[in-house]
Short mmCIF file of C-alpha atoms in Angstrom, two decimals:
data_model
loop_
_atom_site.label_atom_id
_atom_site.label_comp_id
_atom_site.label_asym_id
_atom_site.label_seq_id
_atom_site.Cartn_x
_atom_site.Cartn_y
_atom_site.Cartn_z
CA MET A 121 0.03 0.13 0.05
CA GLU A 122 3.06 2.19 0.81
CA ILE A 123 4.40 1.87 -2.46
CA PHE A 124 1.03 2.51 -4.14
CA LEU A 125 0.60 5.55 -2.45
CA ILE A 126 4.39 6.88 -3.21
CA LYS A 127 3.92 6.28 -7.04
CA ALA A 128 0.33 7.74 -6.85
CA LEU A 129 1.73 10.95 -5.23
CA GLN A 130 4.30 11.14 -7.79
CA LEU A 131 2.04 10.85 -10.56
CA ILE A 132 -0.49 13.31 -9.04
CA LEU A 133 2.33 15.91 -8.44
CA ALA A 134 3.83 15.42 -12.07
CA LEU A 135 0.22 15.74 -13.75
CA SER A 136 -0.79 18.71 -11.53
CA LEU A 137 2.47 20.80 -12.52
CA LEU A 138 2.10 19.79 -16.02
CA VAL A 139 -1.76 20.63 -16.32
CA LEU A 140 -1.08 23.80 -14.61
CA LEU A 141 1.68 25.11 -16.86
CA HIS A 142 -0.28 23.99 -20.05
CA GLU A 143 -3.14 25.64 -19.14
CA GLY A 144 -0.97 28.59 -17.97
CA GLY A 145 0.08 28.78 -21.62
CA HIS A 146 -3.39 29.40 -22.99
CA PHE A 147 -3.93 31.81 -20.15
CA PHE A 148 -0.62 34.11 -21.02
CA PHE A 149 -1.63 34.33 -24.58
CA ALA A 150 -5.45 35.09 -23.94
CA LYS A 151 -4.62 37.60 -21.44
CA LEU A 152 -1.77 39.20 -23.80
CA PHE A 153 -4.39 39.63 -26.70
CA GLY A 154 -7.14 40.76 -24.10
CA VAL A 155 -9.45 37.62 -24.17
CA ARG A 156 -11.24 37.11 -21.13
CA VAL A 157 -10.82 33.61 -19.27
CA GLU A 158 -13.89 32.62 -17.24
CA LYS A 159 -12.32 29.60 -15.30
CA PHE A 160 -8.92 28.33 -14.87
CA TYR A 161 -9.05 24.86 -13.33
CA ILE A 162 -6.67 22.09 -12.29
CA PHE A 163 -8.73 18.70 -12.92
CA PHE A 164 -12.28 18.83 -13.84
CA ASP A 165 -15.33 20.18 -11.80
CA TYR A 166 -18.23 18.25 -12.89
CA LYS A 167 -21.11 19.34 -10.60
CA PHE A 168 -18.67 20.62 -7.98
CA ALA A 169 -15.04 21.76 -6.87
CA LEU A 170 -13.06 20.90 -4.29
CA PHE A 171 -11.75 24.41 -4.07
CA LYS A 172 -12.30 27.68 -5.95
CA PHE A 173 -11.79 31.44 -5.43
CA LYS A 174 -12.32 34.34 -7.78
CA PRO A 175 -10.33 37.17 -6.99
CA LYS A 176 -11.80 40.78 -6.54
CA ASN A 177 -12.53 42.70 -9.89
CA SER A 178 -11.23 39.61 -11.76
CA ASP A 179 -13.19 37.88 -14.47
CA THR A 180 -11.38 34.59 -13.78
CA GLU A 181 -12.53 31.78 -11.39
CA TYR A 182 -9.55 29.55 -10.21
CA GLY A 183 -9.93 26.26 -8.79
CA VAL A 184 -9.13 22.37 -8.43
CA GLY A 185 -11.79 19.89 -9.59
CA TRP A 186 -12.14 16.41 -8.23
CA ILE A 187 -11.65 14.60 -11.37
CA PRO A 188 -8.19 14.28 -11.86
CA LEU A 189 -8.21 13.72 -15.71
CA GLY A 190 -6.29 16.73 -16.83
CA GLY A 191 -7.73 20.41 -16.52
CA TYR A 192 -8.92 23.30 -18.48
CA CYS A 193 -8.99 27.14 -19.01
CA LYS A 194 -12.61 28.17 -20.14
CA ILE A 195 -12.05 31.08 -22.83
CA SER A 196 -14.96 33.27 -23.57
CA GLY A 197 -16.24 33.00 -26.85
CA MET A 198 -14.66 29.52 -27.86
CA ILE A 199 -16.12 26.19 -28.50
CA ASP A 200 -14.41 23.80 -26.03
CA GLU A 201 -14.65 20.95 -23.84
CA SER A 202 -16.93 23.11 -21.91
CA PHE A 203 -19.70 22.71 -24.82
CA ASP A 204 -21.14 26.40 -23.67
CA THR A 205 -23.33 26.59 -26.84
CA GLU A 206 -25.64 29.18 -25.14
CA GLN A 207 -22.74 31.56 -24.97
CA MET A 208 -22.00 31.08 -28.56
CA LYS A 209 -25.64 32.25 -29.40
CA GLN A 210 -25.23 35.58 -27.84
CA PRO A 211 -23.89 38.73 -29.89
CA ALA A 212 -20.10 38.56 -30.31
CA GLN A 213 -17.94 40.84 -27.60
CA PRO A 214 -14.73 42.31 -28.24
CA TRP A 215 -13.11 40.37 -25.34
CA GLU A 216 -14.10 37.10 -26.85
CA PHE A 217 -11.93 34.53 -28.49
CA ARG A 218 -13.82 34.48 -31.68
CA THR A 219 -13.60 38.10 -32.37
CA LYS A 220 -9.76 37.98 -32.53
CA PRO A 221 -7.77 37.71 -35.46
CA ALA A 222 -6.51 34.20 -36.64
CA TRP A 223 -2.94 34.51 -35.91
CA GLN A 224 -3.81 35.85 -32.31
CA ARG A 225 -6.28 32.83 -31.83
CA LEU A 226 -3.52 30.36 -33.02
CA LEU A 227 -0.99 31.52 -30.71
CA ILE A 228 -3.58 31.08 -27.66
CA MET A 229 -4.14 27.32 -29.05
CA ILE A 230 -0.51 26.51 -29.05
CA GLY A 231 0.24 28.32 -25.93
CA GLY A 232 -0.37 24.89 -23.73
CA VAL A 233 1.76 22.91 -26.10
CA LEU A 234 4.58 25.26 -26.56
CA VAL A 235 4.88 25.63 -22.79
CA ASN A 236 4.92 21.91 -22.26
CA PHE A 237 7.68 21.10 -24.74
CA LEU A 238 9.87 24.13 -23.42
CA LEU A 239 9.20 22.74 -19.96
CA ALA A 240 10.55 19.63 -21.11
CA LEU A 241 13.77 21.09 -22.66
CA PHE A 242 14.23 23.05 -19.40
CA ILE A 243 13.86 20.35 -17.19
CA TYR A 244 16.25 17.91 -19.25
CA SER A 245 18.83 20.73 -19.24
CA MET A 246 18.62 21.23 -15.28
CA ILE A 247 18.80 17.40 -14.59
CA LEU A 248 22.10 17.43 -16.72
CA PHE A 249 23.28 20.44 -14.93
CA TYR A 250 22.47 19.15 -11.46
CA TRP A 251 22.92 15.35 -11.80
CA GLY A 252 24.87 15.09 -15.05
CA ASP A 253 24.41 12.23 -17.22
CA THR A 254 25.52 8.86 -15.32
CA TYR A 255 25.28 5.50 -17.48
CA ILE A 256 27.34 2.34 -17.77
CA PRO A 257 28.50 2.01 -21.49
CA VAL A 258 27.58 -1.07 -23.30
CA LYS A 259 31.15 -1.61 -24.25
CA ASP A 260 32.39 -1.96 -20.62
CA MET A 261 29.82 -4.46 -20.10
CA THR A 262 32.80 -7.17 -20.33
CA LEU A 263 30.60 -10.46 -19.42
CA GLY A 264 28.40 -9.60 -22.54
CA MET A 265 24.77 -10.15 -23.38
CA LYS A 266 22.03 -12.86 -23.14
CA PHE A 267 20.16 -13.37 -26.31
CA ASN A 268 16.59 -15.00 -26.70
CA GLN A 269 16.15 -17.60 -29.65
CA GLU A 270 15.17 -15.12 -32.35
CA ALA A 271 18.55 -13.10 -31.69
CA LYS A 272 20.41 -16.32 -31.78
CA SER A 273 18.84 -17.07 -35.21
CA TYR A 274 20.47 -13.86 -36.81
CA GLY A 275 23.97 -15.07 -35.60
CA PHE A 276 24.12 -13.59 -31.64
CA ARG A 277 25.72 -15.98 -28.86
CA ASP A 278 25.38 -15.46 -25.36
CA GLY A 279 28.24 -13.53 -24.30
CA ASP A 280 28.86 -11.26 -27.00
CA ILE A 281 29.85 -7.95 -26.29
CA LEU A 282 27.78 -5.13 -27.91
CA VAL A 283 29.89 -2.35 -29.68
CA GLY A 284 27.87 -0.71 -32.07
CA THR A 285 25.97 -0.70 -35.63
CA GLU A 286 26.92 1.00 -38.85
CA ASN A 287 25.50 4.47 -37.49
CA GLY A 288 27.68 4.56 -34.34
CA SER A 289 28.61 3.02 -31.07
CA PHE A 290 25.88 2.00 -28.53
CA LYS A 291 25.86 4.40 -25.64
CA GLU A 292 23.92 2.62 -22.63
CA PHE A 293 21.71 -0.23 -22.38
CA SER A 294 18.05 1.32 -22.72
CA ALA A 295 15.38 1.33 -25.23
CA ASN A 296 17.58 3.33 -27.46
CA LEU A 297 19.92 0.51 -27.90
CA TYR A 298 16.74 -2.02 -28.94
CA ARG A 299 15.91 0.66 -31.53
CA ASP A 300 19.25 0.90 -33.02
CA ILE A 301 19.49 -2.91 -33.40
CA SER A 302 16.10 -3.05 -34.98
CA GLU A 303 17.17 -0.42 -37.77
CA ALA A 304 20.79 -1.63 -38.20
CA HIS A 305 21.96 -3.87 -41.04
CA ARG A 306 25.15 -4.74 -39.28
CA VAL A 307 25.80 -5.02 -35.42
CA ASP A 308 29.47 -4.92 -34.40
CA ILE A 309 30.39 -7.35 -31.38
CA ILE A 310 33.26 -8.59 -29.65
CA ARG A 311 33.20 -12.32 -29.13
CA GLU A 312 35.82 -14.15 -27.33
CA GLY A 313 38.04 -11.10 -27.50
CA LYS A 314 37.73 -10.98 -31.13
CA PRO A 315 35.80 -8.13 -33.19
CA MET A 316 33.36 -9.22 -35.57
CA SER A 317 29.92 -8.30 -37.18
CA ILE A 318 26.13 -9.57 -37.33
CA GLN A 319 24.15 -8.86 -40.44
CA LEU A 320 20.57 -7.91 -39.85
CA PRO A 321 17.68 -7.06 -42.12
CA GLY A 322 17.52 -3.53 -40.88
CA ASP A 323 13.68 -3.57 -40.08
CA LEU A 324 13.26 -5.75 -36.89
CA ASN A 325 10.08 -5.37 -35.12
CA LEU A 326 10.99 -3.06 -31.99
CA LEU A 327 7.57 -3.65 -30.07
CA GLY A 328 8.43 -7.37 -30.54
CA MET A 329 12.00 -7.38 -29.59
CA ILE A 330 11.03 -5.57 -26.10
CA LYS A 331 8.00 -7.36 -25.30
CA ALA A 332 9.46 -11.00 -26.02
CA ASP A 333 9.98 -13.27 -23.07
CA PRO A 334 12.76 -13.27 -22.47
CA SER A 335 13.50 -10.18 -24.55
CA PHE A 336 15.85 -9.93 -27.62
CA VAL A 337 18.87 -8.81 -25.69
CA ARG A 338 19.58 -8.17 -21.72
CA PRO A 339 22.94 -7.86 -20.07
CA LEU A 340 24.13 -11.06 -18.71
CA ILE A 341 24.08 -10.96 -14.83
CA PRO A 342 25.93 -13.88 -12.74
CA ALA A 343 23.81 -16.07 -10.63
CA LYS A 344 25.93 -14.94 -7.79
CA ILE A 345 24.07 -14.21 -4.52
CA ASP A 346 24.82 -10.63 -3.14
CA SER A 347 22.38 -10.57 -0.23
CA VAL A 348 19.84 -13.21 1.25
CA LEU A 349 16.31 -11.94 2.40
CA SER A 350 15.67 -13.42 6.09
CA GLY A 351 13.01 -16.13 6.46
CA THR A 352 12.85 -17.24 2.74
CA PRO A 353 13.42 -20.32 1.32
CA ALA A 354 17.04 -19.41 0.31
CA ASP A 355 17.78 -18.50 3.88
CA LYS A 356 16.42 -21.65 5.14
CA MET A 357 18.59 -24.03 2.73
CA GLY A 358 21.60 -21.94 3.96
CA LEU A 359 22.70 -19.89 0.97
CA LYS A 360 24.92 -17.17 1.85
CA LYS A 361 26.50 -14.05 0.05
CA GLY A 362 28.97 -15.21 -2.50
CA ASP A 363 27.17 -18.51 -3.37
CA CYS A 364 26.31 -19.17 -7.03
CA ILE A 365 23.44 -21.23 -8.44
CA VAL A 366 24.84 -23.33 -11.42
CA ALA A 367 22.05 -25.66 -12.18
CA VAL A 368 17.90 -26.19 -11.73
CA ASN A 369 16.46 -29.19 -11.70
CA GLY A 370 19.39 -30.79 -13.55
CA ALA A 371 19.54 -27.82 -16.28
CA ALA A 372 22.65 -25.91 -16.28
CA VAL A 373 22.28 -22.29 -15.61
CA ASP A 374 25.49 -19.74 -16.51
CA SER A 375 23.57 -16.58 -15.28
CA TYR A 376 20.94 -15.08 -13.31
CA ASN A 377 19.08 -14.49 -16.72
CA GLU A 378 18.85 -18.32 -17.25
CA PHE A 379 18.00 -19.12 -13.57
CA ILE A 380 14.82 -16.61 -14.09
CA GLU A 381 14.00 -18.61 -17.14
CA GLN A 382 14.07 -21.91 -15.39
CA LEU A 383 11.55 -20.45 -12.72
CA ALA A 384 9.22 -19.12 -15.62
CA HIS A 385 8.91 -22.75 -16.66
CA ARG A 386 7.46 -23.41 -13.09
CA ALA A 387 5.04 -20.70 -13.31
CA ASP A 388 3.44 -22.32 -16.42
CA MET A 389 3.03 -25.73 -14.20
CA LEU A 390 1.73 -23.49 -11.40
CA ALA A 391 -0.85 -22.01 -13.55
CA THR A 392 -2.34 -25.34 -14.54
CA ALA A 393 -2.32 -26.69 -11.06
CA THR A 394 -5.67 -28.08 -9.88
CA THR A 395 -4.74 -29.67 -6.72
CA LEU A 396 -2.42 -28.64 -3.52
CA SER A 397 -0.06 -31.73 -4.18
CA ASP A 398 0.32 -30.31 -8.26
CA SER A 399 1.05 -26.93 -6.52
CA LEU A 400 3.40 -28.16 -4.32
CA LYS A 401 5.20 -30.01 -7.07
CA ALA A 402 5.37 -26.99 -9.18
CA ARG A 403 7.06 -25.00 -6.46
CA THR A 404 9.50 -27.87 -5.56
CA VAL A 405 12.81 -27.30 -7.36
CA THR A 406 16.35 -28.98 -7.21
CA LEU A 407 19.23 -26.57 -6.97
CA VAL A 408 22.96 -27.19 -7.28
CA TYR A 409 24.87 -24.12 -5.99
CA GLU A 410 28.58 -23.60 -5.68
CA LYS A 411 30.19 -22.33 -2.26
CA ALA A 412 33.18 -20.35 -2.10
CA SER A 413 35.42 -21.57 0.42
CA GLN A 414 35.88 -19.55 3.32
CA HIS A 415 39.46 -20.27 3.87
CA ASP A 416 40.78 -20.17 -0.18
CA LYS A 417 38.61 -18.21 -2.46
CA ARG A 418 40.11 -20.09 -5.24
CA MET A 419 38.22 -23.48 -3.91
CA ALA A 420 34.81 -24.12 -4.49
CA GLN A 421 32.38 -26.62 -3.02
CA ARG A 422 29.04 -27.56 -4.67
CA ASP A 423 26.12 -28.65 -2.85
CA THR A 424 22.67 -29.57 -3.79
CA ALA A 425 19.47 -29.04 -2.30
CA MET A 426 15.75 -29.66 -2.70
CA VAL A 427 13.63 -26.43 -1.94
CA VAL A 428 10.06 -25.14 -1.94
CA LEU A 429 9.79 -22.08 -3.55
CA THR A 430 7.37 -19.25 -2.20
CA PRO A 431 3.75 -18.90 -3.68
CA ASP A 432 5.06 -16.62 -6.14
CA LEU A 433 7.81 -18.85 -7.16
CA LYS A 434 10.70 -16.79 -5.30
CA LEU A 435 13.80 -18.36 -3.68
CA GLY A 436 14.54 -15.14 -1.41
CA PHE A 437 18.09 -13.68 -2.67
CA VAL A 438 19.33 -10.56 -4.31
CA VAL A 439 22.08 -10.47 -7.10
CA GLN A 440 24.44 -7.72 -7.65
CA SER A 441 22.90 -4.91 -9.89
CA LEU A 442 24.58 -3.59 -12.98
CA ALA A 443 26.05 -0.73 -11.14
CA ASP A 444 27.70 -3.11 -8.72
CA ILE A 445 29.18 -5.10 -11.49
CA TYR A 446 30.37 -2.36 -13.68
CA LYS A 447 31.50 1.14 -12.86
CA PRO A 448 29.16 3.84 -14.23
CA VAL A 449 30.54 6.92 -15.74
CA THR A 450 29.25 10.59 -15.37
CA ILE A 451 29.41 13.10 -17.83
CA GLU A 452 29.33 16.75 -16.14
CA TYR A 453 27.50 19.75 -17.48
CA GLY A 454 28.17 23.44 -16.73
CA PHE A 455 25.02 25.46 -16.63
CA LEU A 456 25.48 27.05 -20.45
CA GLU A 457 26.66 23.36 -21.64
CA SER A 458 23.48 21.81 -20.22
CA ILE A 459 21.06 24.00 -22.18
CA PRO A 460 22.05 22.93 -25.82
CA ALA A 461 22.54 19.25 -24.25
CA GLY A 462 18.99 19.21 -22.57
CA ILE A 463 17.62 20.32 -25.89
CA MET A 464 19.23 17.58 -27.81
CA TYR A 465 18.47 15.06 -25.27
CA GLY A 466 14.55 16.31 -25.36
CA TRP A 467 14.55 16.12 -28.96
CA ASN A 468 15.77 12.68 -29.45
CA VAL A 469 13.26 11.67 -26.57
CA LEU A 470 10.54 13.06 -28.87
CA ALA A 471 11.98 11.65 -32.06
CA SER A 472 11.83 8.28 -30.66
CA TYR A 473 8.44 8.53 -29.13
CA VAL A 474 6.98 9.70 -32.48
CA ASP A 475 8.92 6.98 -34.44
CA ASP A 476 7.46 4.38 -31.68
CA LEU A 477 3.79 5.70 -32.64
CA LYS A 478 3.44 3.46 -35.66
CA TYR A 479 3.25 0.24 -33.15
CA VAL A 480 0.18 1.71 -31.73
CA PHE A 481 -1.84 0.63 -34.89
CA SER A 482 -0.83 -2.99 -34.52
CA ALA A 483 -2.58 -5.33 -32.29
CA GLU A 484 0.39 -5.93 -30.05
CA GLY A 485 0.74 -1.96 -29.80
CA ALA A 486 -2.98 -1.66 -28.93
CA LYS A 487 -2.19 -4.21 -26.10
CA SER A 488 0.57 -2.03 -25.10
CA LEU A 489 -1.41 1.07 -24.33
CA GLY A 490 -1.75 2.19 -20.81
CA GLY A 491 -3.62 4.34 -18.51
CA PHE A 492 -3.11 5.96 -15.21
CA GLY A 493 -1.81 2.95 -13.84
CA ALA A 494 0.72 2.12 -16.33
CA ILE A 495 1.98 5.61 -16.18
CA GLY A 496 2.12 5.57 -12.22
CA ASN A 497 4.24 2.47 -12.54
CA LEU A 498 6.96 4.24 -14.39
CA PHE A 499 7.73 6.01 -11.23
CA PRO A 500 9.90 4.40 -8.56
CA ALA A 501 8.68 2.51 -5.46
CA ALA A 502 10.68 5.02 -3.48
CA TRP A 503 10.86 8.91 -3.84
CA ASP A 504 13.75 9.95 -6.18
CA TRP A 505 13.79 13.37 -7.49
CA HIS A 506 16.16 12.39 -10.24
CA ILE A 507 13.96 9.91 -11.56
CA PHE A 508 10.70 12.15 -10.72
CA TRP A 509 12.07 14.70 -13.06
CA GLN A 510 12.85 12.54 -15.78
CA MET A 511 9.40 11.27 -15.76
CA THR A 512 7.78 14.62 -15.57
CA ALA A 513 9.87 15.92 -18.52
CA PHE A 514 9.11 12.73 -20.39
CA LEU A 515 5.28 13.17 -19.84
CA SER A 516 5.56 16.76 -20.66
CA ILE A 517 6.63 15.94 -24.05
CA ILE A 518 4.11 13.50 -24.54
CA LEU A 519 1.44 15.88 -23.38
CA ALA A 520 2.77 18.28 -25.91
CA PHE A 521 2.84 16.02 -28.62
CA MET A 522 -0.39 14.27 -28.07
CA ASN A 523 -2.18 17.89 -27.55
CA ILE A 524 -0.92 18.83 -30.97
CA LEU A 525 -2.32 16.10 -33.05
CA PRO A 526 -5.22 17.23 -35.28
CA ILE A 527 -8.25 15.76 -33.50
CA PRO A 528 -10.94 17.79 -32.63
CA ALA A 529 -11.24 18.55 -28.94
CA LEU A 530 -7.45 18.72 -28.58
CA ASP A 531 -5.45 21.94 -29.22
CA GLY A 532 -4.28 20.59 -32.54
CA GLY A 533 -7.83 20.21 -33.84
CA HIS A 534 -8.27 23.71 -33.14
CA VAL A 535 -4.84 24.46 -34.57
CA LEU A 536 -6.05 22.68 -37.80
CA PHE A 537 -9.28 24.50 -38.32
CA LEU A 538 -7.44 27.99 -37.67
CA LEU A 539 -4.99 27.08 -40.30
CA CYS A 540 -7.95 26.17 -42.80
CA GLU A 541 -9.34 29.54 -41.87
CA ILE A 542 -5.95 31.35 -42.55
CA ILE A 543 -5.48 29.44 -45.79
CA PHE A 544 -9.13 29.63 -47.28
CA ARG A 545 -10.22 32.86 -45.49
CA ARG A 546 -13.26 31.26 -44.23
CA LYS A 547 -14.20 30.15 -40.79
CA PRO A 548 -15.74 26.77 -40.20
CA SER A 549 -19.53 26.98 -38.95
CA GLU A 550 -20.00 26.90 -35.06
CA ASP A 551 -22.49 24.28 -35.80
CA PHE A 552 -19.63 22.12 -37.56
CA MET A 553 -17.32 23.18 -34.69
CA ILE A 554 -19.69 21.80 -32.32
CA LYS A 555 -20.19 18.70 -33.88
CA ALA A 556 -16.40 18.09 -34.37
CA GLU A 557 -15.79 18.79 -30.48
CA TYR A 558 -18.28 16.23 -29.82
CA VAL A 559 -16.53 13.60 -32.28
CA GLY A 560 -13.10 14.45 -30.86
CA PHE A 561 -14.39 14.24 -27.40
CA GLY A 562 -15.70 10.75 -27.81
CA LEU A 563 -12.62 9.59 -29.46
CA LEU A 564 -10.46 10.74 -26.50
CA LEU A 565 -12.93 9.25 -24.05
CA LEU A 566 -12.81 5.86 -26.03
CA LEU A 567 -9.17 5.97 -25.91
CA LEU A 568 -9.08 6.52 -22.09
CA VAL A 569 -11.16 3.62 -21.58
CA VAL A 570 -9.17 1.30 -23.95
CA ALA A 571 -5.93 2.21 -22.03
CA ASN A 572 -7.43 1.99 -18.56
CA LEU A 573 -9.04 -1.18 -19.33
CA ASN A 574 -5.59 -2.50 -20.57
CA ASP A 575 -4.27 -1.76 -16.89
CA VAL A 576 -7.13 -3.65 -15.45
CA LEU A 577 -6.54 -6.79 -17.65
CA ARG A 578 -2.83 -6.68 -16.77
CA VAL A 579 -3.65 -6.66 -13.24
CA LEU A 580 -5.88 -9.69 -13.55
CA GLY A 581 -3.31 -11.42 -15.78
CA LEU A 582 -5.56 -11.59 -18.81
CA LEU A 583 -3.33 -9.22 -20.91
#
């Protein structure tokens, strides 16, 4: 419950900040051009608001709604999500949105997107200035990688050290590494100390590479125990720091990766168990582990033990993280250096996100859509300001891009109609705008339902 609350608080804080500044962008340009803003709300206030106030001699009511699905800035004389058609029937007033020149209305509409995009670049710049860029170079991962069967069919072997592609060297192990491999025609590696290359088609399915179980490639992590959790099966069987798992049920394992894969086979057995006896059988495994001698670290002793795993198939030990195995490097930036570096970083994030959108229109891509649960899980279980600001910047870029899409009810829909007005010198009718707003709002509601339904299905294990 504590983990849920920490993630939820981070999500609410990030979204509140992004919505506040997004709507603030619309508010700024509206006030700049003398357009009246009737309401400025964080979250939606259907029927009632958690908090609201209206300063003396102000036309704007400020408040916090109770539905945490965004926020809005109600601008006079504009057809928006408030669907205030009665106002549009009244004579146009000089302080209304509809009476302003098209170029002013255009700036008012892109104000939110502009603020979100600039905010993301600013946050990325300040992250680089304050924390620097810390990562583990892929070329330094001297234990190499573990590959799944698809990767091995192209010629990769477990233990290969990835170097780069024809487009450049790999930086760190992240989604960008998968993307580079998916688009590569040649991947350079080091195998048993010798440089060589793997030829690829150049159009591998990125989503499939990541979602495969096991995934296309992942760092090889030794099955060497770093710590044992008290009261767990590992503790009861006497496993200690430094011990190494070498076999599970007679199958040799050369890494923690393979150990996890072996336990995944037990998960399939457990899923089909119909009796307590079947369940116990699925949870019972025979382990062979190597114990380092307390007197001579060069000597090793192998022991065998039969152990019953926890109901969720855990043994109860922790292995070293990548940061424990390899030494991370940190690139530090001065204030002026961080600005162009942050802009470049943010631009690359946006370009990668846009490139990945093509997968949304596939069956697997639709299943990958996530709602508030999926977004919340992007935040860490313990409060970490570094990761919090990284995620906030990422969400700000997503919010900016999604809002500029030419869909009615989004800023991009209004921008599209304004551009048509500027080009053809004719406004769409108010009746058309209202109908388009309803259609766009319906599409967004459908997308929201599908994304959050996916979250529920994942929790239930049905997706």
